[in-house]
PDB file of C-alpha atoms in Angstrom:
ATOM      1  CA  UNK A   2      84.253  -0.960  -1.153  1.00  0.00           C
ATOM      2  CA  UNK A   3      84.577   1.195   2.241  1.00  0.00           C
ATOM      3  CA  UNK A   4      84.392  -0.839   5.417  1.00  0.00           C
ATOM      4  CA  UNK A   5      84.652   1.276   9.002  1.00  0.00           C
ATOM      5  CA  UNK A   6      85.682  -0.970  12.055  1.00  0.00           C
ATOM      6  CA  UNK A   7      85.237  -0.614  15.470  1.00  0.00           C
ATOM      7  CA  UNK A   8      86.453  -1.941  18.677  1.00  0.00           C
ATOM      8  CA  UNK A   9      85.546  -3.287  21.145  1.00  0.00           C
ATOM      9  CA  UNK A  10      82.184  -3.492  20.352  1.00  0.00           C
ATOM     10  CA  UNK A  11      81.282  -3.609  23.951  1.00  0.00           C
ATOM     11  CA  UNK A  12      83.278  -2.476  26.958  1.00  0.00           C
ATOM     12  CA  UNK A  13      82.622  -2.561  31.220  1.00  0.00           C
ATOM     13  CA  UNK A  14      85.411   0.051  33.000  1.00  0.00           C
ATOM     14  CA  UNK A  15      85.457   1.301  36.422  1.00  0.00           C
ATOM     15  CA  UNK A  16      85.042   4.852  37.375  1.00  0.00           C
ATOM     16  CA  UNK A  17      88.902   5.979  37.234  1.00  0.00           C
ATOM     17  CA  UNK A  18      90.419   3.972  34.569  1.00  0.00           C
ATOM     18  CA  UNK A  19      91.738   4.789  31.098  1.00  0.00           C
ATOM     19  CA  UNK A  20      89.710   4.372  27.717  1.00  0.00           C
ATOM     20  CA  UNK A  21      90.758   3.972  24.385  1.00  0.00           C
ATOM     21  CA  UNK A  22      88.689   2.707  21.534  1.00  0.00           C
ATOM     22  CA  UNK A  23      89.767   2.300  17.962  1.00  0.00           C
ATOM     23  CA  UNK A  24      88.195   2.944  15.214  1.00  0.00           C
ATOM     24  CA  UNK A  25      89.649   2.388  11.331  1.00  0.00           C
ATOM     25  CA  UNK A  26      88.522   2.759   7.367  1.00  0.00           C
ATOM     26  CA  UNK A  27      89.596   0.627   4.605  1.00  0.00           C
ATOM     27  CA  UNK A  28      89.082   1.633   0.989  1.00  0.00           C
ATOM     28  CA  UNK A  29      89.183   5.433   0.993  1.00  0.00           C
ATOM     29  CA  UNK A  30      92.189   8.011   1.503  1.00  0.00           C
ATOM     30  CA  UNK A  31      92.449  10.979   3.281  1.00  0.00           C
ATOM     31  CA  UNK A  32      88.827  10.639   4.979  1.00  0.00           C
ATOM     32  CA  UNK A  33      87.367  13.487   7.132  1.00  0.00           C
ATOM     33  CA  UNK A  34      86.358  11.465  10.397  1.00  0.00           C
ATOM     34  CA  UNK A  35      84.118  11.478  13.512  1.00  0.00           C
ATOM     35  CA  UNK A  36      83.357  10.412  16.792  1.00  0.00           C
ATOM     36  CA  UNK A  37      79.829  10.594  18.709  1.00  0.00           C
ATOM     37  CA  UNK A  38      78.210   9.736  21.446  1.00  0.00           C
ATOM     38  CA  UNK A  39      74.916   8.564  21.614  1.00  0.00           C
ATOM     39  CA  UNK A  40      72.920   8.217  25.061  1.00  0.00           C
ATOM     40  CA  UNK A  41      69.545   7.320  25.622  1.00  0.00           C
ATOM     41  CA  UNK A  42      66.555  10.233  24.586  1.00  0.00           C
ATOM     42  CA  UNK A  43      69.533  12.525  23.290  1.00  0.00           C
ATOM     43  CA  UNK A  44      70.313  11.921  20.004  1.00  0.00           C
ATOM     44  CA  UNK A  45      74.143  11.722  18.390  1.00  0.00           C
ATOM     45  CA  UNK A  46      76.386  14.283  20.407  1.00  0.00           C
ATOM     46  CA  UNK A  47      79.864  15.422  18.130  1.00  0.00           C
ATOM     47  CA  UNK A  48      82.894  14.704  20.114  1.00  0.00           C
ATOM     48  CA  UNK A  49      85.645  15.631  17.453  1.00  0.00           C
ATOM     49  CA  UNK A  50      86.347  15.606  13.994  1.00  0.00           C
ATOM     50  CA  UNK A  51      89.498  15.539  12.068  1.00  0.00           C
ATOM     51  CA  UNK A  52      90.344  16.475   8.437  1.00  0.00           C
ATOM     52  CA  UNK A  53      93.959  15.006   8.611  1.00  0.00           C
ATOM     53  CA  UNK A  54      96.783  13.190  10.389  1.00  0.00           C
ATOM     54  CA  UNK A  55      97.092  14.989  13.418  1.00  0.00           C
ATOM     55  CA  UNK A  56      94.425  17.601  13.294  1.00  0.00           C
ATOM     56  CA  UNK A  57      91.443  17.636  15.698  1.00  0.00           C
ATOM     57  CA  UNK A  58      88.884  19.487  16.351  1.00  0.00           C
ATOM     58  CA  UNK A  59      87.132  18.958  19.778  1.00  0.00           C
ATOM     59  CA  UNK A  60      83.468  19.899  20.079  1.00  0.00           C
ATOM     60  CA  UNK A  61      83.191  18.958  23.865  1.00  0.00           C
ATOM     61  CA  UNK A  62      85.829  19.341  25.724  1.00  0.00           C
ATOM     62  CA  UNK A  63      85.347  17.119  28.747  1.00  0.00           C
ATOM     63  CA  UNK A  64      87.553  14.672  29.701  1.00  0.00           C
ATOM     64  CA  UNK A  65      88.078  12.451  26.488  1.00  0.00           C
ATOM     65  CA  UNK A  66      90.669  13.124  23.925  1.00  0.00           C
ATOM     66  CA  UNK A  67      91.205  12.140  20.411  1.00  0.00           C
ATOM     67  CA  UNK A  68      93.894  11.454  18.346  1.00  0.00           C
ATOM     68  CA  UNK A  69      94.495  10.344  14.565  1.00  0.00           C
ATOM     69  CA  UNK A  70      97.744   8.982  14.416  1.00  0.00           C
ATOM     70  CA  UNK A  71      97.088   7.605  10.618  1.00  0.00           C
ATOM     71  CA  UNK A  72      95.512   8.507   7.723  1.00  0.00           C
ATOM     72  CA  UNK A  73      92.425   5.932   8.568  1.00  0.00           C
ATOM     73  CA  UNK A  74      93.024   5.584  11.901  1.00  0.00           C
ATOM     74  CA  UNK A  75      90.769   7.432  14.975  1.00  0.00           C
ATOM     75  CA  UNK A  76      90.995   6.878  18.415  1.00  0.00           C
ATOM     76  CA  UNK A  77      89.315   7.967  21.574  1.00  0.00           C
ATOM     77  CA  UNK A  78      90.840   8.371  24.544  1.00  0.00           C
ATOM     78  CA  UNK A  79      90.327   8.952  28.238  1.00  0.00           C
ATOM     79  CA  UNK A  80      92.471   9.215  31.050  1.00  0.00           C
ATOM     80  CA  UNK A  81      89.958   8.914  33.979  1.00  0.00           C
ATOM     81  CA  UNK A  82      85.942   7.749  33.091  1.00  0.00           C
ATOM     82  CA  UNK A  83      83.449   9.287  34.536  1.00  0.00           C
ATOM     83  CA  UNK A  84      79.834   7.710  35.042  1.00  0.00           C
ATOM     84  CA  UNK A  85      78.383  10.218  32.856  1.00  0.00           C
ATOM     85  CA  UNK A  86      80.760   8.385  30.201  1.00  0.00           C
ATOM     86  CA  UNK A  87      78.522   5.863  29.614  1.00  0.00           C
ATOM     87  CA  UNK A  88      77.061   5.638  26.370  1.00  0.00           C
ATOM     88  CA  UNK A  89      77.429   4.229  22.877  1.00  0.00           C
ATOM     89  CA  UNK A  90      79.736   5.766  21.033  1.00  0.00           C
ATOM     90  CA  UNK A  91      79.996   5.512  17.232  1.00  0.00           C
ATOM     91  CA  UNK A  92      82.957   6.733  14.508  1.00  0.00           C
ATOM     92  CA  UNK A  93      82.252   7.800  11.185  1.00  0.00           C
ATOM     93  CA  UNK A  94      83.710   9.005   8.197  1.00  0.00           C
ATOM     94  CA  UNK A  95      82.897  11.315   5.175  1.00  0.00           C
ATOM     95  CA  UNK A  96      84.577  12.034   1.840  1.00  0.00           C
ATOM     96  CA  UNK A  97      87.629  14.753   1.893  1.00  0.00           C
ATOM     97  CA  UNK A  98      86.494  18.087   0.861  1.00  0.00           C
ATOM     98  CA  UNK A  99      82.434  17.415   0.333  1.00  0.00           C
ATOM     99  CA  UNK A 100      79.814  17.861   2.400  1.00  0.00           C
ATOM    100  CA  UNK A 101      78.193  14.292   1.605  1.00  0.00           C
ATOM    101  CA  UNK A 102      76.682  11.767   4.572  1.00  0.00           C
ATOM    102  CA  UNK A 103      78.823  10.624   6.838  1.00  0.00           C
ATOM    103  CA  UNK A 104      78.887   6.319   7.041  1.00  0.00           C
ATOM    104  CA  UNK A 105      78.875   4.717  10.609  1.00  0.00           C
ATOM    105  CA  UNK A 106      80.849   1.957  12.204  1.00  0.00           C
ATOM    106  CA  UNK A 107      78.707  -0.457  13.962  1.00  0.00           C
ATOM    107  CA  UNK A 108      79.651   1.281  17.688  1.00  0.00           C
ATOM    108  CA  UNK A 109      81.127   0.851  20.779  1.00  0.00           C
ATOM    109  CA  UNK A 110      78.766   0.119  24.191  1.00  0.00           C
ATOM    110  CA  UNK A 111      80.976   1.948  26.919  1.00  0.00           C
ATOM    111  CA  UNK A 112      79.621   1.111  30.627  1.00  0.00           C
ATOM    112  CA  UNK A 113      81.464   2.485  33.607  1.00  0.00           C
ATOM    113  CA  UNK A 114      80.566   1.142  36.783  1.00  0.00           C
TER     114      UNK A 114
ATOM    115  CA  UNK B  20      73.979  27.574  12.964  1.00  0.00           C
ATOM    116  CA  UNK B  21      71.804  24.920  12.083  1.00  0.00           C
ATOM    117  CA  UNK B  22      69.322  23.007  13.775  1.00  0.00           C
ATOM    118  CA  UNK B  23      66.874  20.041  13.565  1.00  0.00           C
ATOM    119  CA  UNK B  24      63.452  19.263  15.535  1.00  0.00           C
ATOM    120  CA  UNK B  25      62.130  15.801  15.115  1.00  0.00           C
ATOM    121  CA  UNK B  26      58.637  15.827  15.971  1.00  0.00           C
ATOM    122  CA  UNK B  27      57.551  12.820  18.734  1.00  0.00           C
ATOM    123  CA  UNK B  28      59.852  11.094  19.732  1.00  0.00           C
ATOM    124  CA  UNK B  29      57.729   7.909  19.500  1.00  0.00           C
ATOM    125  CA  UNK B  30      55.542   7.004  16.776  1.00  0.00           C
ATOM    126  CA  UNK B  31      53.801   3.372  16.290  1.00  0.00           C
ATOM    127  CA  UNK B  32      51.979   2.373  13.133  1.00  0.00           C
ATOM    128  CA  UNK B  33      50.159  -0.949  12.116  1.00  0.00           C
ATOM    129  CA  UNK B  34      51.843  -2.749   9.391  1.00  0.00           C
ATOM    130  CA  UNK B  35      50.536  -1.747   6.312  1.00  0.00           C
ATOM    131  CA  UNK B  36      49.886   1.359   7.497  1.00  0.00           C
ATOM    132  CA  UNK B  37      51.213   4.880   6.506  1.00  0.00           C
ATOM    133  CA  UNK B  38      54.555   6.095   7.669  1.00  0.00           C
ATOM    134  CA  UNK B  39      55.153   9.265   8.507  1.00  0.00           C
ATOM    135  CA  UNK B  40      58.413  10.854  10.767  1.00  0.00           C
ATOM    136  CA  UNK B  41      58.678  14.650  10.933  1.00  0.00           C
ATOM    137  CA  UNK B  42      61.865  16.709  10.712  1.00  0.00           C
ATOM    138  CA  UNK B  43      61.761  20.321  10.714  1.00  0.00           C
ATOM    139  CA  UNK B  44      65.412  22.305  10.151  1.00  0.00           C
ATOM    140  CA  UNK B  45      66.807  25.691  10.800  1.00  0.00           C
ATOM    141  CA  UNK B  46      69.263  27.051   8.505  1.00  0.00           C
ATOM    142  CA  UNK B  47      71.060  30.281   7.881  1.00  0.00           C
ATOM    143  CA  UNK B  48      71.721  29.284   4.390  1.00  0.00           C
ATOM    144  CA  UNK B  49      70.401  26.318   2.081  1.00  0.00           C
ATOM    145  CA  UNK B  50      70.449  22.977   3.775  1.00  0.00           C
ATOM    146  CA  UNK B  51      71.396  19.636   3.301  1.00  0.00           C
ATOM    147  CA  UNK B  52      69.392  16.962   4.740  1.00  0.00           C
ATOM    148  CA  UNK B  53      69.728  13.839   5.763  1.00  0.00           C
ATOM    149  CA  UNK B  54      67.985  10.611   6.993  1.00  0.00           C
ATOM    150  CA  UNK B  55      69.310   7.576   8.708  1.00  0.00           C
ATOM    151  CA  UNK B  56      67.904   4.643  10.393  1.00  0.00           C
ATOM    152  CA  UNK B  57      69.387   3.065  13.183  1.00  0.00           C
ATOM    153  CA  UNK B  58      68.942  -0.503  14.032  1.00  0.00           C
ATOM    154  CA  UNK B  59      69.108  -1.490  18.033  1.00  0.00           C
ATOM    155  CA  UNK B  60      72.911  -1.835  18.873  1.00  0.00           C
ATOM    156  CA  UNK B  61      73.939  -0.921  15.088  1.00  0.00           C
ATOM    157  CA  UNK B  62      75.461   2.172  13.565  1.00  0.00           C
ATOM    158  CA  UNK B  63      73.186   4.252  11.356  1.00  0.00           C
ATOM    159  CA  UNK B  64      72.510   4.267   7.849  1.00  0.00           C
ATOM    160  CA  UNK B  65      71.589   6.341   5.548  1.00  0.00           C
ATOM    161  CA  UNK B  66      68.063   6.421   3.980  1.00  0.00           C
ATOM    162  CA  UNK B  67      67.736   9.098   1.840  1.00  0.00           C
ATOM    163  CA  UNK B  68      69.550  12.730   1.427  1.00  0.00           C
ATOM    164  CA  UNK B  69      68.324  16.082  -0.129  1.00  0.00           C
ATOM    165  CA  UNK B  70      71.393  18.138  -1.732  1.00  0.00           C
ATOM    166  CA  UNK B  71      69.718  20.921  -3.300  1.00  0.00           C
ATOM    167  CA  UNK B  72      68.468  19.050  -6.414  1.00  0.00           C
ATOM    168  CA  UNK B  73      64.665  17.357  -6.647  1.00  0.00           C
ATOM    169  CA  UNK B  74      62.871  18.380  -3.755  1.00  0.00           C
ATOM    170  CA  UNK B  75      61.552  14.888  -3.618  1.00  0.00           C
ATOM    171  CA  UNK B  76      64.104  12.733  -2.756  1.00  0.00           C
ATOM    172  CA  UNK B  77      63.629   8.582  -3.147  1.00  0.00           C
ATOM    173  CA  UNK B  78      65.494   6.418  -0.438  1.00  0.00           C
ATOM    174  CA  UNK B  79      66.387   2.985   0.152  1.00  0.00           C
ATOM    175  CA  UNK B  80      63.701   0.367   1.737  1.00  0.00           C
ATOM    176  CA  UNK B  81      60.702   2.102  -0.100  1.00  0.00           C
ATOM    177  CA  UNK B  82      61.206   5.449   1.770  1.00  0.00           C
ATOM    178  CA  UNK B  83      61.125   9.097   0.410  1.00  0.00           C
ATOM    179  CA  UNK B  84      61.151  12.743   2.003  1.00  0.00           C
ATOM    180  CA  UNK B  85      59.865  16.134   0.849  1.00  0.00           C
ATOM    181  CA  UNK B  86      61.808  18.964   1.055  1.00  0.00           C
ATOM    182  CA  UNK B  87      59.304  21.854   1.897  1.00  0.00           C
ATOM    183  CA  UNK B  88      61.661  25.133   2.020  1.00  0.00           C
ATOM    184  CA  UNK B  89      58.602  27.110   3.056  1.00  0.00           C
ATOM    185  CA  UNK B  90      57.487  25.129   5.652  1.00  0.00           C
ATOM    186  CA  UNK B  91      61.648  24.002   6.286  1.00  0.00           C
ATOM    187  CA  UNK B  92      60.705  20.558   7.129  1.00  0.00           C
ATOM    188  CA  UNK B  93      61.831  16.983   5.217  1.00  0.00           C
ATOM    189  CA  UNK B  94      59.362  14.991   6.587  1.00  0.00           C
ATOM    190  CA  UNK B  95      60.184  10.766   6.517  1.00  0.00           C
ATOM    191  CA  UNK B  96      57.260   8.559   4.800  1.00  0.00           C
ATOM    192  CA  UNK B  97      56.525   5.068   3.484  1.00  0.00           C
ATOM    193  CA  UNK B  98      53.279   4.526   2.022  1.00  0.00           C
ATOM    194  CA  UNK B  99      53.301   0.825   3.888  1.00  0.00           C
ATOM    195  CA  UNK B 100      54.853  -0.267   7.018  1.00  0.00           C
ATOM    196  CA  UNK B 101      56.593  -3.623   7.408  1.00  0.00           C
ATOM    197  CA  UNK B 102      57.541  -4.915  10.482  1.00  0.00           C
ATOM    198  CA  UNK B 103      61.246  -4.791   9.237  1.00  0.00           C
ATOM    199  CA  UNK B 104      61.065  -0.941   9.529  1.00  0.00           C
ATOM    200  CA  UNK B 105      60.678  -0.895  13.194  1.00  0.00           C
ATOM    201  CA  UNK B 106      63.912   1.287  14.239  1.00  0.00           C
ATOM    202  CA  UNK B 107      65.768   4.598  15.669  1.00  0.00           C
ATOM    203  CA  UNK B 108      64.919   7.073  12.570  1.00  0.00           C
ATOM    204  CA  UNK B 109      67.308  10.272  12.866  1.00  0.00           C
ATOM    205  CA  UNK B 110      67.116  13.573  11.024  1.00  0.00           C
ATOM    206  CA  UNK B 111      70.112  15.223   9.988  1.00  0.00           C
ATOM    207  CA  UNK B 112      71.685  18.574   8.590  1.00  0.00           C
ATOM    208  CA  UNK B 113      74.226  19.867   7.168  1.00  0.00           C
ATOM    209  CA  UNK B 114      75.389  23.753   6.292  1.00  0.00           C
ATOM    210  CA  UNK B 115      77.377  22.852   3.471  1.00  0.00           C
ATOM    211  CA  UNK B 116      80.294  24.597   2.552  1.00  0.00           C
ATOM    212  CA  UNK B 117      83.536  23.955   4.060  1.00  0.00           C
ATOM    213  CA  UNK B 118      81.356  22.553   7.358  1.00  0.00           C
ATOM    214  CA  UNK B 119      81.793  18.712   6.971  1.00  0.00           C
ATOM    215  CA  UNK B 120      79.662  18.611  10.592  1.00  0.00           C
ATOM    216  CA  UNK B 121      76.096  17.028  10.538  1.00  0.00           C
ATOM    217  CA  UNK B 122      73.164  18.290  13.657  1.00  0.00           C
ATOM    218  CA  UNK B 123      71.289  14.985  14.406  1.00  0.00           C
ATOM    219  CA  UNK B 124      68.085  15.192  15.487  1.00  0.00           C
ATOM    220  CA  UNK B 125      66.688  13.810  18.874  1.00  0.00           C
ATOM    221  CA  UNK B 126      65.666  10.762  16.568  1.00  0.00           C
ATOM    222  CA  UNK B 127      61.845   9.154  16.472  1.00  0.00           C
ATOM    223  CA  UNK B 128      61.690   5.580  17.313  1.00  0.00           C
ATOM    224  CA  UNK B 129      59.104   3.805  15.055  1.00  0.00           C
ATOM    225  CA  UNK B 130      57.157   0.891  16.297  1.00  0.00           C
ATOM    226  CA  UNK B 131      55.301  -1.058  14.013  1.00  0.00           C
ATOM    227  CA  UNK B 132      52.693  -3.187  15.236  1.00  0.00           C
ATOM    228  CA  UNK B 133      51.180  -6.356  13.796  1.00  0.00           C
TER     229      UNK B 133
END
């Protein structure tokens, strides 16, 4: 069966410093994957998607980054936080080539202070 | 492009009572919907989804939604509320196609009261 990890599941930064969380899929190949953010009152907000090793498609470009260095691997990055960072922030993945649901990691709680 | 509306963004029931979370969607072309159900510091799961087959579509946990083209909603029920189903309940959709993207939905949290 498909298992999606995340981690850390919880994380306290200071405005200023670097982010990266990981996120990675066991038991599928050649996922299409996903990163949100989810803050309080607003729903799931699209970050970036990829459909392959090294392509990424940003849907807010802000000051995060993503990259997908492996197959099943995703990771979110940021060179300074902001406040407005803040949030929860959940990966996903869906089947290659079908529009199908997408299943969620269990999320990452980002506060910067 | 696509769009979802998730009417009230609260809703509290008495267990035992009828369920009912609304989710109206814009689409240029035939949708796919979704449901999910988010549990308080959890990822979301999926309920139920609507792919262009029965317009009634049965979900997990005793839920099903309606897909109403002429009205464009997929509204959320469950005939009886358990305490258990108090959560985050998110509407999705999806354009199909080559557009792997989902719209969430503001989500409705459901409170269900003893």
């Amino acid at each position: 069966s498909q298992t999606i990890h995340q981690w850390p599941a919880t994380l306290v930064q200071p405005v200023g410093s670097p982010l990266s969380l990981e996120c990675t899929v066991e038991g599928t190949s050649n996922p299409n994957l996903y990163w949100y953010r989810q803050a309080a009152g607003r729903g799931l907000q699209l970050l970036f998607y990829s459909v392959g090793i090294g392509q990424i498609s940003s849907e807010v470009p802000q000051n995060l980054s993503a990259s997908r260095p492996q197959d099943r691997q995703f990771i979110l990055s940021s060179k300074k936080l902001l406040l407005s960072d803040s949030g929860f922030y959940l990966c996903a993945w869906s089947v290659r080539g079908r529009v199908d649901e997408q299943y969620f990691g269990p999320g990452t709680r980002l506060t910067v202070t | 492009a696509q769009s979802v509306t998730q009417l009230g963004s609260h809703v509290s029931v008495s267990e035992g009572a009828l369920v009912l979370l609304r989710c109206n969607y814009s689409s240029s072309v035939p949708p796919y919907l979704f449901w999910y159900v988010q549990y308080p510091n959890q990822g979301l799961q999926l309920l139920l989804k609507y792919t262009s087959a029965a317009t009634l579509v049965k979900g997990i946990n005793g839920f099903e939604a309606e897909f109403k083209k002429s009205e464009t909603s997929f509204h959320l029920t469950k005939p009886s509320a358990h305490m258990s189903d108090a959560a985050e309940y998110f509407c999705a959709v999806s354009r199909g196609g080559s557009n792997y993207k989902l719209t969430f939905g503001k989500g409705t949290l459901l409170t269900v009261n003893p």
